[in-house]
Tab-separated table of C-alpha atoms in Angstrom:
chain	number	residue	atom	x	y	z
T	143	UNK	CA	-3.219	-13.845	17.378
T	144	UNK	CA	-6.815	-12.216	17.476
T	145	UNK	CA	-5.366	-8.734	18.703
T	146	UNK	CA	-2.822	-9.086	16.065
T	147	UNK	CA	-2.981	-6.372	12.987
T	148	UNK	CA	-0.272	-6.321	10.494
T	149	UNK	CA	0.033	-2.332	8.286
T	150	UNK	CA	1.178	-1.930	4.968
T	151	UNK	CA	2.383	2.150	4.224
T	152	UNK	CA	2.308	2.528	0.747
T	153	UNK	CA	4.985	3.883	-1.688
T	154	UNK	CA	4.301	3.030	-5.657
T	155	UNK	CA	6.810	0.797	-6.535
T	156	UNK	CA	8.546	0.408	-3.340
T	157	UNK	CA	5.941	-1.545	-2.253
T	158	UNK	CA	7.925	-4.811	-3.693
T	159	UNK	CA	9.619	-4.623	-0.708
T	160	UNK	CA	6.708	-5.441	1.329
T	161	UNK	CA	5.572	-8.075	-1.495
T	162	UNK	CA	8.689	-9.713	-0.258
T	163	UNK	CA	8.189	-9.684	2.901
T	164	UNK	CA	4.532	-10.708	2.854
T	165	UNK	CA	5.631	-14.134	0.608
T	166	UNK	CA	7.999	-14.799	3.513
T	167	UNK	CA	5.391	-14.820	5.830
T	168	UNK	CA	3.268	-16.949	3.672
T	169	UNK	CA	6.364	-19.438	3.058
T	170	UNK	CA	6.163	-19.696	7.165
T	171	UNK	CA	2.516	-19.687	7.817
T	172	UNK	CA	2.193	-16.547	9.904
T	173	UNK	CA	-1.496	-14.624	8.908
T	174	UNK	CA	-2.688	-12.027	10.888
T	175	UNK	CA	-6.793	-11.640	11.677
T	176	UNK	CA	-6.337	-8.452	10.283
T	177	UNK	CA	-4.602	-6.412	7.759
T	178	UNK	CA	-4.780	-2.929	6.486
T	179	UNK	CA	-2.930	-0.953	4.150
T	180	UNK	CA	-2.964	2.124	1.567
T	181	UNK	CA	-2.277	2.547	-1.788
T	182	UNK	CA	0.285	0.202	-2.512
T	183	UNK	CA	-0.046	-1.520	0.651
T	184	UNK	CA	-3.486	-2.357	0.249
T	185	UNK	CA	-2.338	-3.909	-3.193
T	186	UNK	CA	-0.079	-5.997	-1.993
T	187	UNK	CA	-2.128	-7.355	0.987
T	188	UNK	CA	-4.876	-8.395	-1.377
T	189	UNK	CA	-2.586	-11.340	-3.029
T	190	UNK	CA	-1.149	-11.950	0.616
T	191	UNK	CA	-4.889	-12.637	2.187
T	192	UNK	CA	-5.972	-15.051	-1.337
T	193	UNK	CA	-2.543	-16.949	-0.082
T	194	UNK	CA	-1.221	-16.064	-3.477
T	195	UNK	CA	2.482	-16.856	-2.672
T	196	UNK	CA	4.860	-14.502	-5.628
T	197	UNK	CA	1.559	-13.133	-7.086
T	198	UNK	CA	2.758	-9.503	-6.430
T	199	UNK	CA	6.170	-10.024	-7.231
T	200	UNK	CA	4.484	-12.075	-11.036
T	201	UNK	CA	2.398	-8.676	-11.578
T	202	UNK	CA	4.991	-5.910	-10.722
T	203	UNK	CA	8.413	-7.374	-11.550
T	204	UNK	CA	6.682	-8.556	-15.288
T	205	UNK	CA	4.480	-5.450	-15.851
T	206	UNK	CA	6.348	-2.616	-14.757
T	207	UNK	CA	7.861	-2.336	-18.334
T	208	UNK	CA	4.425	-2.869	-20.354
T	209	UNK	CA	3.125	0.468	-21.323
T	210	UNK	CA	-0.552	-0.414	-20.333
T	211	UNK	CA	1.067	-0.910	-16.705
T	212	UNK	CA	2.707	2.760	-16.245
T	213	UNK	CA	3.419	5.199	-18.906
T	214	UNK	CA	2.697	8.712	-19.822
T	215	UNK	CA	0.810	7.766	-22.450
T	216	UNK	CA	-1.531	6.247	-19.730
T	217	UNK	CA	-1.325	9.792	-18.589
T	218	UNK	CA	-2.038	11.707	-21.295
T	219	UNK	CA	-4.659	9.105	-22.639
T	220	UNK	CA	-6.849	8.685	-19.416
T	221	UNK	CA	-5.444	10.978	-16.839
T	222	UNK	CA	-3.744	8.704	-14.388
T	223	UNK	CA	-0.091	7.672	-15.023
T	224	UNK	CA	-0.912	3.612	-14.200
T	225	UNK	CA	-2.959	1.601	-16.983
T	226	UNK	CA	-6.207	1.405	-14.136
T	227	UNK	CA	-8.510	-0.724	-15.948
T	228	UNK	CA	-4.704	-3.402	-16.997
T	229	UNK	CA	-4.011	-2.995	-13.707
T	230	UNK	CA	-7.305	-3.758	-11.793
T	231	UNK	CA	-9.074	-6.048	-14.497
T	232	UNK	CA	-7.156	-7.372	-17.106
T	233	UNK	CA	-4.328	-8.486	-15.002
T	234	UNK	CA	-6.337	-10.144	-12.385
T	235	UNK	CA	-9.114	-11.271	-14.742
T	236	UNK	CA	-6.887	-12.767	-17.601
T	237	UNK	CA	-2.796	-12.347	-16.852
T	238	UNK	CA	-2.006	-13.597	-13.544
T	239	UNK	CA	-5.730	-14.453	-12.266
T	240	UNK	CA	-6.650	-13.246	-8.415
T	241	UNK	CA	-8.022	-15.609	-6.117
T	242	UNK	CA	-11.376	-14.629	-5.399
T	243	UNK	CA	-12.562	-17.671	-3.963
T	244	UNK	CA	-9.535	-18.028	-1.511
T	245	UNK	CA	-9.910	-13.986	-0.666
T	246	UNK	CA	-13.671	-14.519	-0.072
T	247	UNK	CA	-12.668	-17.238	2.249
T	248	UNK	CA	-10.955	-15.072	4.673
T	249	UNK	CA	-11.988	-14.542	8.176
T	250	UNK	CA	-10.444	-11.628	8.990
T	251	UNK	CA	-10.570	-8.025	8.439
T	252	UNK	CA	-9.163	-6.518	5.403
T	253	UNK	CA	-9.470	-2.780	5.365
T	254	UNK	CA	-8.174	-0.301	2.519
T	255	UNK	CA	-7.816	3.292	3.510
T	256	UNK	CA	-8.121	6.859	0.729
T	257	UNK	CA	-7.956	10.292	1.441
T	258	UNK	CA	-11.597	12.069	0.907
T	259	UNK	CA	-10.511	15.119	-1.507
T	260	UNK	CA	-13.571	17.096	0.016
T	261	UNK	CA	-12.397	17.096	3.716
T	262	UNK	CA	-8.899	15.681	3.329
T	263	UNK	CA	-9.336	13.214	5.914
T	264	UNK	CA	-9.082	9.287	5.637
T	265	UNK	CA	-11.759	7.194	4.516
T	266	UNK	CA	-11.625	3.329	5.535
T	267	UNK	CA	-13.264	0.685	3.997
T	268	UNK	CA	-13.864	-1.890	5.959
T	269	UNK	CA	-15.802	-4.424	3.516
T	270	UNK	CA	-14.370	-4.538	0.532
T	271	UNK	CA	-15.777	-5.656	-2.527
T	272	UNK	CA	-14.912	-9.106	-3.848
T	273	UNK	CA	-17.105	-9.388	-7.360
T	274	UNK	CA	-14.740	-9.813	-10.028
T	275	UNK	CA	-15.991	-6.466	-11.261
T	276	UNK	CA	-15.811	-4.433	-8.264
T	277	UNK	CA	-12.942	-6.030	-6.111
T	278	UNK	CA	-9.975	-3.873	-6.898
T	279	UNK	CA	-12.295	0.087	-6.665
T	280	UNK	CA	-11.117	0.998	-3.131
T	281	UNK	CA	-7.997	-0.335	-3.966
T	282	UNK	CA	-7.524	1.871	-7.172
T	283	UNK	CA	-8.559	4.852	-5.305
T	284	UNK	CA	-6.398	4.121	-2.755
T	285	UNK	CA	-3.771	3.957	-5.691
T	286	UNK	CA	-4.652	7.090	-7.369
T	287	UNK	CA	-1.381	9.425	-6.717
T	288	UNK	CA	-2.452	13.440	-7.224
T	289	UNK	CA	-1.643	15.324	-10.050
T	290	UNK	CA	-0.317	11.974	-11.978
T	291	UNK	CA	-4.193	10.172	-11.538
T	292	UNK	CA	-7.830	10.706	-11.743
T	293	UNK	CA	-9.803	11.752	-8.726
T	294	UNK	CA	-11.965	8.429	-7.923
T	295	UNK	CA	-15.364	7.966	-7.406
T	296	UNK	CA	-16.665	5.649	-4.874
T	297	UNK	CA	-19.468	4.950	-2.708
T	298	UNK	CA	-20.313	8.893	-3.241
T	299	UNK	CA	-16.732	9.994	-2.047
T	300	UNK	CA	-14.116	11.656	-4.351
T	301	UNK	CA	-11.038	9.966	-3.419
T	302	UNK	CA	-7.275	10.005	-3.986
T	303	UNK	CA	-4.093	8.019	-2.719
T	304	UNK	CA	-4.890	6.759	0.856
T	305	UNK	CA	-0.580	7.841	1.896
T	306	UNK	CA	-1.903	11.209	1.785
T	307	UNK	CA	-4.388	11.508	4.970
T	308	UNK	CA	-2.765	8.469	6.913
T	309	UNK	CA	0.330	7.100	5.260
T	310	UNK	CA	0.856	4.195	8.016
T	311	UNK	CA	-2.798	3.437	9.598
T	312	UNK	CA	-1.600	1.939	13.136
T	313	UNK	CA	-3.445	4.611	15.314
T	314	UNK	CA	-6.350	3.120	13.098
T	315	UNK	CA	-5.416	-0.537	14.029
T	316	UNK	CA	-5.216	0.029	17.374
T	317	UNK	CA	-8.553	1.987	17.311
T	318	UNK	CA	-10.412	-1.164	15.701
T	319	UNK	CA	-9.067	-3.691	18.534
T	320	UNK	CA	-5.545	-4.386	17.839
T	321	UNK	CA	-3.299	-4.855	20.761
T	322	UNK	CA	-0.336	-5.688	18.520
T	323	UNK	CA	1.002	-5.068	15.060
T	324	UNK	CA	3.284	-5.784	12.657
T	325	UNK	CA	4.219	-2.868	10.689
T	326	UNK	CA	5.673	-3.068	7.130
T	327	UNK	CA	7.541	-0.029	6.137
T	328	UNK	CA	8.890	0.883	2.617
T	329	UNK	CA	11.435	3.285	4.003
T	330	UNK	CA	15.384	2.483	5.639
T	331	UNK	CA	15.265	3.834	9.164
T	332	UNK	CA	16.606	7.702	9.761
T	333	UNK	CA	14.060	8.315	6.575
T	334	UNK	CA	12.435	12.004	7.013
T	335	UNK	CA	9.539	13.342	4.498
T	336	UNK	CA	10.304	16.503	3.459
T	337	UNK	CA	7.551	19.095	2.714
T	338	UNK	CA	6.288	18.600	-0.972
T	339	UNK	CA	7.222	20.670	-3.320
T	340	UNK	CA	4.265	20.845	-5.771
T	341	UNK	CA	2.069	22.651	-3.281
T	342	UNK	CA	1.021	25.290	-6.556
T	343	UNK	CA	0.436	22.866	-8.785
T	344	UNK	CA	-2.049	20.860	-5.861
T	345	UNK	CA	-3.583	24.416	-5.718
T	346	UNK	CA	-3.954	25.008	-8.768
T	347	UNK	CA	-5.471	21.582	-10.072
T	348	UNK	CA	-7.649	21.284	-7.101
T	349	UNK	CA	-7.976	24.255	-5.039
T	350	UNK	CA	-11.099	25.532	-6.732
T	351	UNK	CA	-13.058	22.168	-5.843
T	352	UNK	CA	-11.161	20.058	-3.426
T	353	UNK	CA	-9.501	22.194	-0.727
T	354	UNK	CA	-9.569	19.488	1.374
T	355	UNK	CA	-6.469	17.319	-0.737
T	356	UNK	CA	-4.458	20.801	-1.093
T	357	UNK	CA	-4.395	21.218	2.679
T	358	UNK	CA	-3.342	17.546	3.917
T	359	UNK	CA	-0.787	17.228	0.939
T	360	UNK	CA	0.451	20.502	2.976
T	361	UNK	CA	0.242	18.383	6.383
T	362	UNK	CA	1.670	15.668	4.768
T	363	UNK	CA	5.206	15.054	5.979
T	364	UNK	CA	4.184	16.296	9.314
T	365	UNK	CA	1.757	13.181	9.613
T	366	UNK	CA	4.113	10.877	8.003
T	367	UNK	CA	6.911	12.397	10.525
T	368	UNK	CA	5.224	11.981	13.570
T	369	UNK	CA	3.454	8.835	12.919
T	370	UNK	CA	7.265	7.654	12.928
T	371	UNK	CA	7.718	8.901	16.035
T	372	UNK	CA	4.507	7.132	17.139
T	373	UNK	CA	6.282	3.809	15.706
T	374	UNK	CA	9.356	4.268	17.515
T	375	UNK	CA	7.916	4.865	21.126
T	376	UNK	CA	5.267	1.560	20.587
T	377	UNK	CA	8.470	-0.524	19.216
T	378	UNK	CA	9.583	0.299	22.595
T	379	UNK	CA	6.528	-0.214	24.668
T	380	UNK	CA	6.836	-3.815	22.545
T	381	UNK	CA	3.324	-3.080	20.691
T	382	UNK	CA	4.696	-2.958	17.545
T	383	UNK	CA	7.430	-5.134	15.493
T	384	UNK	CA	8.607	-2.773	12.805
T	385	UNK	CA	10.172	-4.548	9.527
T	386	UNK	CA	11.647	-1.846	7.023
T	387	UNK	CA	14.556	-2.075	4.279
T	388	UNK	CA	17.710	-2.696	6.387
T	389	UNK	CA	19.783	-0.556	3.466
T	390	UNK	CA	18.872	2.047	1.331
T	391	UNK	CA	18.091	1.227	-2.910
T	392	UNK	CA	17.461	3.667	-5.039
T	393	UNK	CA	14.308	3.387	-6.654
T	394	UNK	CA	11.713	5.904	-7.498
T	395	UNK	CA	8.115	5.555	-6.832
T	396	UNK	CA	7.725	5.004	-10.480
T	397	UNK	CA	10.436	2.789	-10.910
T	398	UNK	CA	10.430	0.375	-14.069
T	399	UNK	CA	13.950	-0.991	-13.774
T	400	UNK	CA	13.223	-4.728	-13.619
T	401	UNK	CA	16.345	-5.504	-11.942
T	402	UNK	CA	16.300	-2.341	-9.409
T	403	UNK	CA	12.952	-4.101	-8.062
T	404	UNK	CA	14.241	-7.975	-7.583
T	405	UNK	CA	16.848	-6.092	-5.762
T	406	UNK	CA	14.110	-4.439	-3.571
T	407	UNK	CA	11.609	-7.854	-3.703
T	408	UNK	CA	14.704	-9.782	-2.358
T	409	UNK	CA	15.780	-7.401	0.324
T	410	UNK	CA	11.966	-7.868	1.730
T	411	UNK	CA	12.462	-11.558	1.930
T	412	UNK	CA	15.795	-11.114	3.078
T	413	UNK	CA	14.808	-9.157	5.864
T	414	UNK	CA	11.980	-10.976	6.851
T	415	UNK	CA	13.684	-14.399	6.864
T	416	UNK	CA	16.873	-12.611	9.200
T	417	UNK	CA	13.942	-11.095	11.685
T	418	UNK	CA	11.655	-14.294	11.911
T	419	UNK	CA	13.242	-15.446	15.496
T	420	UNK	CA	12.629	-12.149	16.579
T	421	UNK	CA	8.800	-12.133	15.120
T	422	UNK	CA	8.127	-15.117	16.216
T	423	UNK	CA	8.936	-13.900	19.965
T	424	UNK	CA	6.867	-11.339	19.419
T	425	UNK	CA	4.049	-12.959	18.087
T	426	UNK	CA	4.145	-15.669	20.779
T	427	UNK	CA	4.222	-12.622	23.832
C-alpha cells in the first residue's frame, strides 16, 4: 500500500459523488498513504483523511440550500459565489466540527493542488495547514471557480480553482512515488470537455493582470481531454483503478437540489460497494 495514491478531480457539486465513494471506503477500511485532489476533491479528501465517515455528505447535502453556503448574494456581497468564510470556518468550527486532531494524526501525504493566475501552471501544496484558522486556505483557493470567486492569496501566490491547470493530478502522483492509484472521477465515461465558452469574459476580467489564468482556461479541455486518455492507457497497463458515475445525473456544478445530490451521494456508494472485489484485486497486486 505505500506506492498507493488515490486522486480526487474536482467538479463543484459533483463532487458528492466522490463523498460517496470515499465513505465506502471508510465503511471497509481501505486508506491510501497518499491522497491528492483539487478543488472539490481536495474538500472532500479532507473529511476522508480525519476518518469523518458522512461528514461531506452532513455539510453539502444540508448546506447547499442555506444562502451563506452558495448564493448570488454571496456573489455580489464578497465576490465569490460560495459563502468562503461559512464554508471554511463556521461550518467546520461550529456546524458539523472537522477533526483536527484525527487529520493531524495522519501519516500520509495529503496534497491540494491551484492554478497560479500569474503563470497558469499548478501549484501543489504539499503541507497543508492544520490550525483551526488556517486549515481550509489551500483548500479555498483550490475552490475558488473564475469569474464566480475571488482570486486567492496564499503563501505569496494569486491562486484560483486547482481543475483549471491540472484537473486530475495522476501524472503528479506518479511523479511523487506512486506506483498505483485509485482515481475518483466525477464524470460517466464517453464524457468530453468542450472548449469554454467565456474565453472574453476570462480576458476581460483578467487579461490585464493575470494572463497566465486566460491562457490555461484556453488549454483547458485539451488537458482535461488528454489526461483521459492518459487514464485509459494506465487502466490498461493495470496502474490505475478508475471509479466514475456508472450513469449519467443531471446536476450542475452549482447544484442545490437536495434530492438531485442523494441521488449522486448514493450512486458513489453504489458504485464503490459493486467495484470493491475488483479494488480489492487491485489493491492486493
Amino acid at each position: 500500500m505505500d506506492s498507493l495514491a488515490l486522486v480526487c478531480e474536482g467538479g463543484g457539486m459533483r463532487g458528492l459523488y466522490t463523498g460517496g465513494v470515499l465513505d465506502v471506503f471508510l465503511d471497509t477500511k481501505i486508506h491510501f498513504p497518499y491522497c491528492i485532489g483539487v478543488s472539490a476533491g481536495a474538500s472532500y479528501l479532507f473529511s476522508y483523511v480525519s476518518n469523518q465517515r458522512g461528514r461531506n455528505w452532513q455539510v453539502n447535502g444540508t448546506y447547499a440550500i442555506d444562502k451563506r453556503y452558495l448564493s448570488y448574494r454571496n456573489l455580489l456581497k464578497t465576490g465569490s459565489i460560495f459563502g468562503m468564510d461559512f464554508i471554511f470556518k463556521e461550518i467546520p468550527n461550529n456546524l458539523v466540527p472537522f477533526d483536527y486532531e484525527a487529520f493531524n494524526a495522519f501519516q500520509g501525504k495529503m496534497i491540494v493542488g491551484c492554478t497560479d493566475c500569474k503563470t497558469g501552471k499548478p501549484v501543489y501544496f504539499n503541507d497543508v495547514p492544520i490550525e483551526k484558522e488556517e486549515a481550509f486556505k489551500h483548500i479555498q483557493a483550490s475552490c475558488s471557480l473564475p469569474l464566480l470567486s475571488t482570486i486567492q492569496r496564499v503563501e505569496n501566490l494569486d491562486l484560483l480553482d486547482g481543475g483549471i491547470a491540472d484537473p486530475i493530478p495522476i501524472e503528479k502522483a506518479f511523479s511523487d512515488g506512486a506506483e498505483k492509484a485509485v482515481v475518483v472521477l466525477t464524470r460517466p465515461a464517453g464524457y468530453s470537455k468542450k472548449p469554454s465558452k467565456g474565453s472574453a469574459l476570462y480576458t476581460l476580467k483578467y487579461g490585464k493582470n493575470y494572463p497566465g489564468i486566460v491562457s490555461a482556461m484556453e488549454r483547458r479541455h485539451r488537458i482535461y481531454n488528454e489526461t483521459l486518455e492518459k487514464l485509459s492507457s494506465y487502466e490498461q497497463e493495470g496502474k490505475v483503478f478508475i471509479i466514475r458515475p456508472s450513469r449519467q445525473i443531471d446536476v450542475s456544478r452549482l447544484e442545490k437540489n437536495q434530492q438531485v445530490l442523494k441521488n449522486l451521494y448514493d450512486l458513489g456508494m453504489h458504485d464503490a460497494t459493486v467495484l470493491m472485489d475488483s479494488l480489492k484485486d487491485f489493491l492486493a497486486s
